[in-house]
Coordinates of C-alpha atoms and ligand atoms in Angstrom, one line a residue:
Chain A
M1 CA -32.5 -37.2 4.6
S2 CA -30.0 -39.8 3.7
T3 CA -31.4 -40.4 0.3
E4 CA -31.0 -36.7 0.1
L5 CA -27.5 -36.9 0.9
T6 CA -27.0 -39.8 -1.5
R7 CA -28.5 -38.0 -4.2
I8 CA -25.9 -35.1 -3.6
I9 CA -23.0 -37.3 -3.4
E10 CA -24.2 -38.9 -6.7
L11 CA -24.5 -35.6 -8.3
F12 CA -20.9 -34.7 -7.3
Q13 CA -19.7 -37.8 -9.0
L14 CA -20.8 -36.4 -12.2
P15 CA -17.8 -34.9 -14.2
F16 CA -19.4 -31.6 -14.9
M17 CA -20.2 -31.2 -11.2
Q18 CA -16.7 -31.9 -10.2
R19 CA -15.4 -29.3 -12.7
A20 CA -18.0 -26.8 -11.3
L21 CA -17.0 -27.4 -7.8
L22 CA -13.1 -27.1 -8.6
G23 CA -13.9 -24.2 -10.8
G24 CA -15.6 -22.5 -7.9
I25 CA -13.0 -23.2 -5.4
L26 CA -10.2 -22.0 -7.9
T27 CA -12.3 -18.7 -8.4
G28 CA -13.0 -18.4 -4.7
L29 CA -9.4 -18.8 -3.9
M30 CA -8.3 -16.2 -6.4
G31 CA -10.9 -13.7 -5.7
G32 CA -10.4 -13.8 -2.0
M33 CA -6.8 -13.5 -2.3
L34 CA -6.6 -10.5 -4.6
G35 CA -9.8 -9.2 -3.0
S36 CA -8.1 -8.7 0.2
F37 CA -5.8 -5.9 -1.5
T38 CA -8.6 -4.8 -3.7
I39 CA -11.0 -3.6 -0.8
L40 CA -7.9 -1.9 1.2
R41 CA -7.0 -0.1 -1.9
Q42 CA -10.6 0.9 -2.6
L43 CA -10.6 -0.6 -5.8
S44 CA -14.0 -2.8 -5.1
F45 CA -16.1 -0.6 -7.4
F46 CA -13.3 -0.8 -10.1
S47 CA -13.7 -4.6 -10.0
D48 CA -17.3 -4.4 -10.2
A49 CA -17.0 -2.0 -13.2
L50 CA -14.8 -4.5 -14.8
G51 CA -17.3 -7.1 -14.4
H52 CA -20.0 -5.2 -16.1
S53 CA -18.1 -4.0 -18.8
A54 CA -16.9 -7.4 -19.7
L55 CA -20.3 -7.7 -21.4
L56 CA -19.0 -5.2 -24.0
G57 CA -16.2 -7.7 -24.6
I58 CA -18.4 -10.5 -25.0
S59 CA -20.9 -8.7 -27.2
I60 CA -18.4 -7.4 -29.5
G61 CA -16.9 -11.0 -29.9
L62 CA -20.2 -12.3 -30.6
L63 CA -20.9 -9.6 -33.4
I64 CA -17.7 -10.3 -35.1
G65 CA -17.9 -13.9 -34.7
I66 CA -15.2 -14.8 -32.3
N67 CA -15.7 -17.0 -29.3
P68 CA -16.5 -14.7 -26.3
S69 CA -14.1 -16.7 -24.1
V70 CA -11.1 -16.0 -26.4
V71 CA -12.1 -12.0 -26.4
L72 CA -12.9 -11.8 -22.9
L73 CA -9.2 -12.0 -21.1
P74 CA -7.5 -9.5 -23.6
F75 CA -10.7 -7.3 -23.3
A76 CA -10.6 -7.2 -19.5
V77 CA -6.8 -6.5 -19.3
C78 CA -7.0 -3.6 -22.2
F79 CA -10.0 -2.3 -20.5
A80 CA -8.5 -2.1 -16.9
L81 CA -5.4 -0.4 -18.2
G82 CA -7.2 1.9 -20.3
V83 CA -9.4 2.8 -17.2
T84 CA -6.6 3.3 -14.9
Y85 CA -4.8 5.5 -17.3
L86 CA -8.0 7.5 -17.7
L87 CA -8.4 7.9 -13.8
E88 CA -4.9 9.1 -13.4
R89 CA -5.4 11.5 -16.1
T90 CA -8.6 13.2 -15.2
R91 CA -9.5 15.1 -12.0
L92 CA -12.9 13.6 -11.6
W93 CA -14.0 11.4 -8.7
T94 CA -13.2 7.8 -9.2
D95 CA -16.7 6.4 -8.4
A96 CA -18.3 8.7 -10.7
L97 CA -15.9 8.2 -13.5
L98 CA -16.3 4.6 -13.1
N99 CA -20.2 4.8 -13.1
I100 CA -19.8 6.5 -16.5
I101 CA -17.8 3.8 -17.9
Y102 CA -19.6 0.8 -16.7
S103 CA -23.1 2.0 -17.4
S104 CA -22.1 3.3 -20.9
S105 CA -20.4 0.1 -21.9
L106 CA -23.2 -2.0 -20.3
A107 CA -25.8 0.2 -22.7
I108 CA -23.4 -0.4 -25.6
A109 CA -23.1 -4.1 -25.1
I110 CA -26.9 -4.6 -24.9
I111 CA -27.5 -2.6 -28.0
T112 CA -24.7 -4.7 -29.7
L113 CA -26.3 -7.9 -28.5
S114 CA -29.5 -6.9 -30.0
F115 CA -27.8 -7.1 -33.4
V116 CA -26.9 -10.7 -32.4
G117 CA -30.2 -12.3 -32.9
Q118 CA -29.4 -15.7 -31.8
Y119 CA -27.9 -14.9 -28.6
K120 CA -30.9 -13.5 -26.7
G121 CA -31.5 -16.4 -24.9
G122 CA -28.0 -16.6 -23.6
L123 CA -28.2 -13.3 -22.0
N124 CA -29.2 -14.7 -18.8
N125 CA -26.2 -16.9 -18.7
L126 CA -24.0 -13.9 -19.4
L127 CA -25.5 -12.0 -16.5
F128 CA -25.4 -14.7 -13.8
G129 CA -22.9 -17.2 -15.3
D130 CA -23.2 -20.9 -16.0
I131 CA -21.0 -22.6 -13.5
L132 CA -22.0 -25.9 -15.0
A133 CA -20.5 -25.0 -18.3
V134 CA -17.0 -24.7 -17.1
R135 CA -14.7 -26.7 -19.4
E136 CA -11.4 -28.4 -18.7
L137 CA -9.6 -25.5 -20.7
D138 CA -11.2 -23.1 -18.2
L139 CA -9.9 -25.1 -15.2
I140 CA -6.5 -25.5 -16.4
F141 CA -6.4 -21.6 -17.2
S142 CA -7.7 -20.9 -13.7
A143 CA -5.2 -23.1 -12.0
V144 CA -2.4 -21.5 -13.8
L145 CA -3.7 -18.0 -12.9
L146 CA -4.1 -19.0 -9.2
L147 CA -0.5 -20.2 -9.3
V148 CA 0.7 -16.9 -10.8
C149 CA -1.4 -15.0 -8.1
I150 CA 0.2 -17.1 -5.4
V151 CA 3.4 -16.7 -6.4
F152 CA 3.3 -12.9 -7.2
I153 CA 1.5 -12.0 -4.1
G154 CA 3.5 -14.4 -1.9
L155 CA 7.0 -13.1 -3.1
T156 CA 6.0 -9.4 -2.9
L157 CA 3.8 -9.7 0.1
R158 CA 5.6 -7.1 2.0
T159 CA 6.0 -4.7 -0.7
Q160 CA 2.0 -5.2 -1.4
M161 CA 1.7 -4.4 2.4
L162 CA 3.6 -1.1 2.4
L163 CA 2.2 0.1 -0.7
T164 CA -1.5 -0.5 0.5
L165 CA -0.5 1.1 3.9
H166 CA 1.5 4.1 2.7
E167 CA 2.9 5.0 -0.7
P168 CA 5.5 7.6 0.1
L169 CA 7.0 5.1 2.4
A170 CA 7.2 2.5 -0.2
I171 CA 8.6 5.0 -2.8
A172 CA 11.4 5.9 -0.3
R173 CA 12.1 2.1 0.0
G174 CA 12.5 2.0 -4.0
V175 CA 9.3 0.4 -4.7
S176 CA 8.1 1.3 -8.3
V177 CA 4.5 2.1 -7.5
F178 CA 3.6 2.3 -11.3
L179 CA 5.0 -1.3 -12.0
H180 CA 3.3 -2.8 -9.0
R181 CA -0.1 -1.1 -9.6
T182 CA -0.1 -2.1 -13.1
A183 CA 0.8 -5.7 -12.2
F184 CA -1.9 -5.8 -9.7
I185 CA -4.7 -4.4 -12.0
V186 CA -3.4 -6.9 -14.8
L187 CA -4.0 -9.8 -12.6
L188 CA -7.2 -8.5 -11.0
S189 CA -8.6 -8.1 -14.3
L190 CA -7.6 -11.7 -15.5
V191 CA -9.2 -13.0 -12.4
V192 CA -12.4 -11.2 -13.0
G193 CA -12.4 -12.0 -16.8
I194 CA -11.8 -15.8 -16.3
S195 CA -14.3 -15.9 -13.5
I196 CA -17.3 -14.3 -15.6
K197 CA -18.2 -17.4 -17.6
A198 CA -19.0 -19.1 -14.3
I199 CA -20.5 -16.4 -12.3
G200 CA -21.6 -13.9 -14.7
V201 CA -20.9 -10.2 -15.1
L202 CA -23.3 -9.1 -12.3
L203 CA -22.0 -11.2 -9.5
V204 CA -18.4 -11.4 -10.1
S205 CA -17.4 -8.7 -8.0
A206 CA -18.9 -10.6 -5.0
F207 CA -16.2 -13.0 -5.2
V208 CA -13.5 -10.2 -4.8
V209 CA -15.4 -8.1 -2.2
I210 CA -17.5 -10.2 0.2
P211 CA -15.0 -12.8 1.4
A212 CA -12.3 -10.2 1.9
C213 CA -14.7 -8.0 4.1
A214 CA -15.7 -11.0 6.2
A215 CA -12.0 -12.0 6.6
R216 CA -11.3 -8.2 7.8
L217 CA -13.8 -8.4 10.4
L218 CA -12.2 -11.6 11.6
S219 CA -8.5 -11.0 11.4
R220 CA -6.1 -9.3 13.9
T221 CA -2.9 -9.4 11.6
F222 CA -2.3 -8.8 7.9
T223 CA -1.1 -12.0 6.9
N224 CA -4.0 -13.9 8.4
Y225 CA -6.3 -11.5 6.8
V226 CA -5.0 -12.4 3.2
V227 CA -5.1 -16.0 4.0
L228 CA -8.5 -16.1 5.6
S229 CA -9.8 -14.2 2.7
A230 CA -8.6 -16.6 0.3
G231 CA -10.0 -19.5 2.4
L232 CA -13.3 -17.9 2.9
G233 CA -13.5 -17.5 -0.7
A234 CA -13.1 -21.3 -1.4
L235 CA -15.2 -22.4 1.5
S236 CA -18.2 -20.3 0.4
A237 CA -17.8 -21.8 -3.0
V238 CA -17.9 -25.4 -1.5
I239 CA -20.9 -24.6 0.5
G240 CA -22.5 -22.6 -2.2
M241 CA -22.2 -25.7 -4.6
V242 CA -23.5 -28.2 -2.3
V243 CA -26.3 -26.2 -1.3
S244 CA -27.3 -25.4 -4.9
A245 CA -27.1 -29.1 -5.6
A246 CA -29.2 -30.1 -2.6
F247 CA -32.0 -27.5 -3.3
N248 CA -31.6 -27.3 -6.9
L249 CA -30.8 -23.6 -7.1
P250 CA -28.7 -21.6 -9.5
S251 CA -25.2 -22.1 -8.4
G252 CA -23.5 -18.7 -8.8
P253 CA -26.2 -16.8 -6.7
S254 CA -26.1 -19.6 -4.2
I255 CA -22.2 -19.1 -3.9
V256 CA -22.9 -15.3 -3.4
A257 CA -25.8 -16.0 -0.9
T258 CA -23.4 -18.1 1.1
Q259 CA -20.7 -15.5 1.1
L260 CA -23.2 -13.1 2.5
T261 CA -24.1 -15.5 5.3
I262 CA -20.6 -15.9 6.3
F263 CA -20.1 -12.1 6.2
L264 CA -23.0 -11.6 8.4
T265 CA -21.9 -14.2 10.8
A266 CA -18.6 -12.2 11.0
M267 CA -20.4 -9.2 11.7
A268 CA -22.4 -11.1 14.5
L269 CA -19.6 -12.8 16.1
P270 CA -18.2 -10.2 18.4
R271 CA -21.8 -9.4 19.6
L272 CA -22.5 -13.0 20.1
R273 CA -19.4 -13.4 22.1
V274 CA -20.2 -10.3 24.3
L275 CA -23.7 -12.0 24.9
G276 CA -22.0 -15.2 25.9
Q277 CA -19.9 -13.5 28.4
G278 CA -22.7 -11.3 29.8
Chain B
M1 CA 37.9 13.8 5.8
K2 CA 34.9 11.8 6.5
E3 CA 32.7 9.9 4.0
V4 CA 29.9 11.8 2.4
V5 CA 26.6 10.1 2.7
L6 CA 24.4 12.6 1.0
A7 CA 25.2 15.2 -1.5
V8 CA 22.8 17.7 -2.9
E9 CA 23.7 19.8 -5.8
Q10 CA 21.6 22.7 -7.1
L11 CA 18.4 20.9 -6.5
T12 CA 15.3 22.9 -7.5
V13 CA 11.9 21.3 -7.1
Y14 CA 8.5 22.4 -8.4
R15 CA 5.2 22.2 -6.4
E16 CA 2.4 22.7 -9.3
T17 CA 3.8 25.8 -10.9
Y18 CA 6.2 27.7 -8.5
A19 CA 9.7 26.4 -7.3
A20 CA 9.2 25.4 -3.6
V21 CA 12.8 24.6 -3.3
Q22 CA 15.5 26.5 -5.4
D23 CA 19.0 26.0 -6.1
V24 CA 19.8 24.1 -2.8
S25 CA 23.3 22.6 -2.5
F26 CA 24.8 20.8 0.6
E27 CA 26.5 17.7 1.8
L28 CA 26.0 15.5 4.7
E29 CA 28.8 13.4 6.4
A30 CA 28.6 10.2 8.1
G31 CA 28.1 10.2 11.9
T32 CA 26.7 13.8 11.9
D33 CA 23.2 15.1 12.8
T34 CA 22.0 18.0 10.7
A35 CA 18.9 20.1 11.2
I36 CA 16.8 21.7 8.5
V37 CA 15.0 24.8 10.0
G38 CA 12.7 27.2 8.4
P39 CA 9.0 28.6 8.6
N40 CA 5.9 26.6 7.5
G41 CA 5.6 26.5 3.8
A42 CA 9.6 27.0 3.5
G43 CA 10.0 23.7 1.5
K44 CA 11.5 21.5 4.0
S45 CA 9.3 18.6 3.6
T46 CA 9.5 19.2 -0.4
L47 CA 13.4 19.0 -0.1
V48 CA 13.4 15.7 1.9
Q49 CA 10.7 14.0 -0.4
A50 CA 12.9 15.0 -3.7
I51 CA 16.1 13.5 -2.0
L52 CA 14.1 10.3 -1.7
G53 CA 12.6 10.4 -5.2
I54 CA 9.0 10.7 -3.9
L55 CA 8.7 14.1 -5.6
P56 CA 10.4 14.6 -9.2
R57 CA 12.9 17.4 -9.3
Q58 CA 13.1 20.0 -12.0
A59 CA 17.0 20.5 -11.8
G60 CA 20.0 19.5 -9.7
D61 CA 21.4 16.3 -8.7
V62 CA 21.3 14.0 -5.6
F63 CA 23.9 11.5 -4.7
I64 CA 23.3 9.0 -2.1
L65 CA 26.4 7.0 -0.6
G66 CA 28.0 8.2 -4.2
Q67 CA 25.2 6.6 -6.2
P68 CA 23.2 9.3 -8.3
L69 CA 19.5 9.3 -7.9
S70 CA 18.1 8.6 -11.5
R71 CA 15.4 11.2 -12.9
R72 CA 12.9 8.6 -12.3
G73 CA 13.9 8.3 -8.6
F74 CA 15.6 4.9 -9.0
L75 CA 18.5 3.7 -6.8
T76 CA 19.9 0.2 -6.4
P77 CA 18.0 -1.9 -3.7
A78 CA 21.3 -2.2 -1.7
I79 CA 21.4 1.7 -1.2
R80 CA 17.6 1.9 -0.7
Q81 CA 18.1 -0.6 2.0
Q82 CA 20.7 2.0 3.8
I83 CA 18.1 4.8 3.9
A84 CA 15.4 5.3 6.2
Y85 CA 12.4 8.0 6.1
L86 CA 10.1 9.0 8.7
P87 CA 7.3 11.3 7.0
Q88 CA 5.6 14.2 8.6
N89 CA 2.3 13.0 8.2
F90 CA 1.6 9.4 8.4
L91 CA -1.8 9.5 7.1
F92 CA -3.2 5.8 6.6
D93 CA -6.5 4.0 6.3
R94 CA -7.2 3.0 9.8
R95 CA -9.4 0.2 8.4
I96 CA -6.2 -1.7 7.2
P97 CA -5.6 -4.7 9.6
I98 CA -1.7 -4.4 10.3
T99 CA -0.1 -4.9 13.7
V100 CA 3.0 -2.9 15.0
E101 CA 5.1 -6.0 14.7
E102 CA 4.2 -6.2 10.9
L103 CA 4.6 -2.8 10.3
V104 CA 8.2 -2.6 11.9
G105 CA 9.0 -5.9 10.1
L106 CA 8.4 -4.1 6.8
G107 CA 11.3 -1.9 7.6
W108 CA 13.7 -5.0 7.6
D109 CA 13.0 -6.4 4.4
K110 CA 14.7 -5.4 1.2
L111 CA 11.3 -5.6 -0.6
G112 CA 12.4 -7.5 -3.5
F113 CA 11.1 -10.8 -4.4
Q114 CA 11.2 -13.3 -1.4
V115 CA 9.2 -15.9 0.4
P116 CA 7.4 -14.2 3.3
W117 CA 9.1 -16.7 5.8
A118 CA 12.7 -15.9 4.7
N119 CA 15.0 -15.2 7.7
R120 CA 12.2 -15.5 10.3
R121 CA 14.4 -15.8 13.3
K122 CA 16.6 -12.9 12.5
R123 CA 13.8 -10.8 11.4
R124 CA 11.7 -11.4 14.6
Y125 CA 14.7 -10.7 16.7
A126 CA 15.4 -7.3 15.1
I127 CA 11.8 -6.4 15.4
R128 CA 11.8 -7.0 19.2
E129 CA 15.1 -5.1 19.5
A130 CA 14.0 -2.0 17.3
L131 CA 10.6 -1.8 19.4
A132 CA 12.4 -2.2 22.8
R133 CA 14.8 0.8 21.8
V134 CA 11.9 3.1 21.3
D135 CA 10.2 1.8 24.4
A136 CA 7.3 0.4 22.4
A137 CA 7.9 -3.4 23.0
H138 CA 4.4 -3.8 24.8
L139 CA 2.7 -2.4 21.7
S140 CA 3.9 -5.1 19.5
H141 CA 0.8 -7.1 19.0
Q142 CA -1.5 -4.3 18.7
L143 CA -3.3 -2.9 15.5
I144 CA -1.6 0.4 14.3
S145 CA -5.2 1.7 14.0
G146 CA -5.4 1.9 17.8
L147 CA -2.2 3.7 18.4
S148 CA -2.2 7.2 19.8
G149 CA -0.1 10.0 17.9
G150 CA 3.0 9.7 20.1
E151 CA 3.1 5.9 20.0
T152 CA 2.7 5.8 16.3
K153 CA 5.9 8.1 16.1
R154 CA 7.5 5.6 18.2
V155 CA 6.6 2.7 16.2
L156 CA 7.7 4.5 13.0
L157 CA 10.9 5.1 14.5
A158 CA 11.2 1.5 15.3
Y159 CA 10.4 1.0 11.6
C160 CA 13.3 3.0 10.6
L161 CA 15.8 1.6 13.2
V162 CA 15.2 -2.1 12.6
H163 CA 17.7 -2.6 10.0
P164 CA 21.3 -0.8 10.3
R165 CA 21.4 2.2 7.7
R166 CA 23.6 5.0 6.8
L167 CA 21.2 7.7 6.2
L168 CA 18.2 8.8 8.3
L169 CA 15.7 11.3 7.1
L170 CA 13.3 12.5 9.8
D171 CA 10.5 15.1 9.0
E172 CA 9.6 16.4 12.3
A173 CA 10.2 13.2 14.1
P174 CA 10.0 14.2 17.7
A175 CA 6.9 16.3 17.2
G176 CA 4.1 14.4 19.2
L177 CA 6.6 12.7 21.6
D178 CA 6.2 13.3 25.4
V179 CA 9.1 14.9 27.4
R180 CA 10.5 11.7 28.3
G181 CA 10.1 10.4 24.7
E182 CA 11.9 13.5 23.3
S183 CA 14.9 13.3 25.4
E184 CA 15.2 9.6 24.7
F185 CA 14.7 10.3 20.8
Y186 CA 17.6 12.7 21.0
Q187 CA 19.9 10.2 23.0
L188 CA 19.0 7.5 20.6
L189 CA 19.9 9.8 17.6
Y190 CA 23.3 10.5 19.4
Q191 CA 24.0 7.0 19.9
L192 CA 23.2 6.2 16.2
K193 CA 25.4 8.8 14.8
R194 CA 28.3 8.2 17.4
E195 CA 28.2 4.7 17.5
Q196 CA 27.0 3.4 14.2
G197 CA 28.1 6.3 12.1
W198 CA 24.6 7.1 10.6
A199 CA 24.2 10.5 9.0
I200 CA 21.1 12.1 10.2
L201 CA 19.1 14.9 8.5
Q202 CA 16.2 15.9 10.5
I203 CA 13.5 18.9 10.0
S204 CA 12.8 20.6 13.3
H205 CA 10.9 23.4 14.5
D206 CA 12.5 23.2 18.0
L207 CA 15.3 25.7 17.6
D208 CA 16.5 25.1 21.4
M209 CA 16.7 21.4 20.9
V210 CA 18.4 22.0 17.4
R211 CA 20.9 24.2 19.1
R212 CA 21.6 21.6 21.8
N213 CA 21.8 18.5 19.8
C214 CA 22.7 19.0 16.0
D215 CA 26.0 19.3 14.6
R216 CA 25.0 21.4 11.5
V217 CA 22.0 23.6 10.6
L218 CA 20.6 24.4 7.2
C219 CA 18.2 27.4 7.2
L220 CA 15.8 27.0 4.3
N221 CA 13.1 29.2 3.0
R222 CA 12.8 28.4 -0.6
T223 CA 16.4 28.7 -1.1
L224 CA 19.3 27.9 1.4
L225 CA 19.8 30.9 3.5
C226 CA 22.7 29.8 5.5
Q227 CA 24.4 26.5 6.7
G228 CA 26.9 26.0 9.4
I229 CA 27.2 25.1 13.2
P230 CA 24.2 26.0 15.2
E231 CA 25.9 29.0 16.7
V232 CA 26.4 30.5 13.5
A233 CA 23.3 29.5 11.4
L234 CA 21.1 30.2 14.2
S235 CA 22.5 33.5 14.9
P236 CA 20.0 36.5 15.2
D237 CA 21.0 37.8 11.7
N238 CA 20.3 34.5 10.1
L239 CA 17.1 33.9 12.1
S240 CA 15.5 37.0 10.9
A241 CA 16.5 36.3 7.3
A242 CA 14.9 32.9 7.5
Y243 CA 11.9 33.9 9.6
G244 CA 11.4 37.8 9.5
S245 CA 12.8 40.3 12.1
E246 CA 9.8 40.5 14.0
F247 CA 10.2 37.0 15.3
V248 CA 13.7 37.3 16.4
R249 CA 13.0 40.6 18.4
Y250 CA 10.2 38.4 20.1
R251 CA 12.5 35.6 21.0
H252 CA 15.3 37.8 22.5
Q253 CA 12.7 39.6 24.6
H254 CA 11.6 36.2 26.2
Ligands
ATP1 N1 0.6 18.4 -1.9 C1 0.8 19.6 -2.4 N2 0.4 20.1 -3.7 C2 0.8 21.3 -3.8 N3 1.6 22.3 -3.1 C3 2.1 21.7 -1.9 C4 1.8 20.5 -1.5 N4 2.4 20.2 -0.4 C5 2.9 21.5 0.0 N5 2.8 22.2 -1.1 C6 3.3 23.6 -1.2 O1 4.8 23.5 -1.3 C7 5.3 24.5 -0.4 C8 6.3 23.9 0.4 O2 5.7 22.9 1.3 P1 6.4 22.0 2.2 O3 5.4 20.9 2.8 O4 7.6 21.6 1.9 O5 6.6 23.1 3.5 P2 7.4 22.6 4.9 O6 8.5 23.6 5.1 O7 7.6 21.2 5.0 O8 6.5 23.2 5.9 P3 6.0 22.9 7.3 O9 6.9 23.4 8.3 O10 4.4 23.3 7.5 O11 5.9 21.5 7.2 C9 4.1 25.3 0.4 O12 4.1 26.6 -0.2 C10 3.0 24.5 -0.1 O13 2.0 25.3 -0.5
MG2 MG1 6.9 19.8 6.3

């Protein structure tokens, strides 16, 4: 047991592991914080669609020979704004429309990738991410983005709350719904875009949705809920990384499995408490 | 001459393709309570929402405390802070975890950029005062998803009252309050207009309450049919113009 522990500790002394851990924490914090508003505004599926469609951005980047990491962020932002515009313009159901968008962009992405011969082996990494490939520049970018999220959400917390609760009340108080909605969508797409490299297009929305849902089950006030959601995001990243190091498991899926465990615990907690009293 | 808090000039508002409010003009003075009456679908809520910039207007002008409401619904934050609005239907997602205290607190802030803990003491004091005024102090730590209809109304009223305002727009506010709540509600409005000079515009279906408590009445049915003191505006002739003559005959027989 103790040798196992030393092995894990030694593993985390390696720079790439430290970068991975830090990257996981940053992503967990950002995903959790924005996620708390995302699920209440019923944008969960939007973040999912955004993640899947990012593959299209990556494949286009590969095809025209630009580094996918460079293409990804602008693509995610443009894509998100385009989709929001479309959602407002058509009178179709949001989830149906998002489904069309994400499955078709996934299809086009895979077709595009088939033209990029040498990348076939990397598909797995695109789908499930490679948290160990996180570079210093990615970390700096994530840290800056986290700071922007904290400042923006922190300074407009009350506005965000009112907007989430009741739009007409917010407008009556002079809140510009369009500006705030756009700012939030842009932030969310940046967070999703930046996290894709580490966690992959398939799992990225878990970081936005699962910790927030767990926090919702555990909180009694709104402010606690937002903070707890970010905290659970970071916590699950740490535990997930340690578990993945200990049992030599893929890191992204280990973190998501940890998030699930936390969520299930949060669901079971009230019942356990009742059992304890009874 | 009293200060004009709200001026509406030839306001026309479309819903889909037809004018739900047409060519409506009136003024509201400080320290007065004005009621809008009219049948269902008359455009009362539409009018109030257009005044606030929630709905776009087709034509006309709205001035609040002298400042024109821009076409895109903009007013300076300082003016916005002087207005409170209580909507007819407060429909919200019950899965949102927000306590009564937090909701009332949202009414206190100016909603610009600010750190969440700014003016913490003053804020908390104002919240407690407002909740006490509507007899809802005991609810402060509850989640709003667990409130009854009447309790929700009280809490929303506290949200409106938590900061001193100049203009209060109420869309069927007392509907859903119990007997005691209703009389306390009118008492509260009386205090607000007399002692603090608020201008109140309230939509109501309770003509007897309007007759007893309001200073002025606007009869609306798409256009403004009459306005004036309750005795005049709610005279049988005017009522039959607004609601149809059948209704007035019925009221007078009972
Ligand atoms: N969301 C909406 N979309 C389209 N038309 C609407 C909408 N809400 C109301 N209307 C229409 O606008 C007109 C005015 O409605 P409004 O809600 O202003 O009436 P009201 O006087 O407030 O009625 P009530 O006494 O029932 O509250 C109605 O004819 C209604 O059909
Ligand atoms: Mg109405």
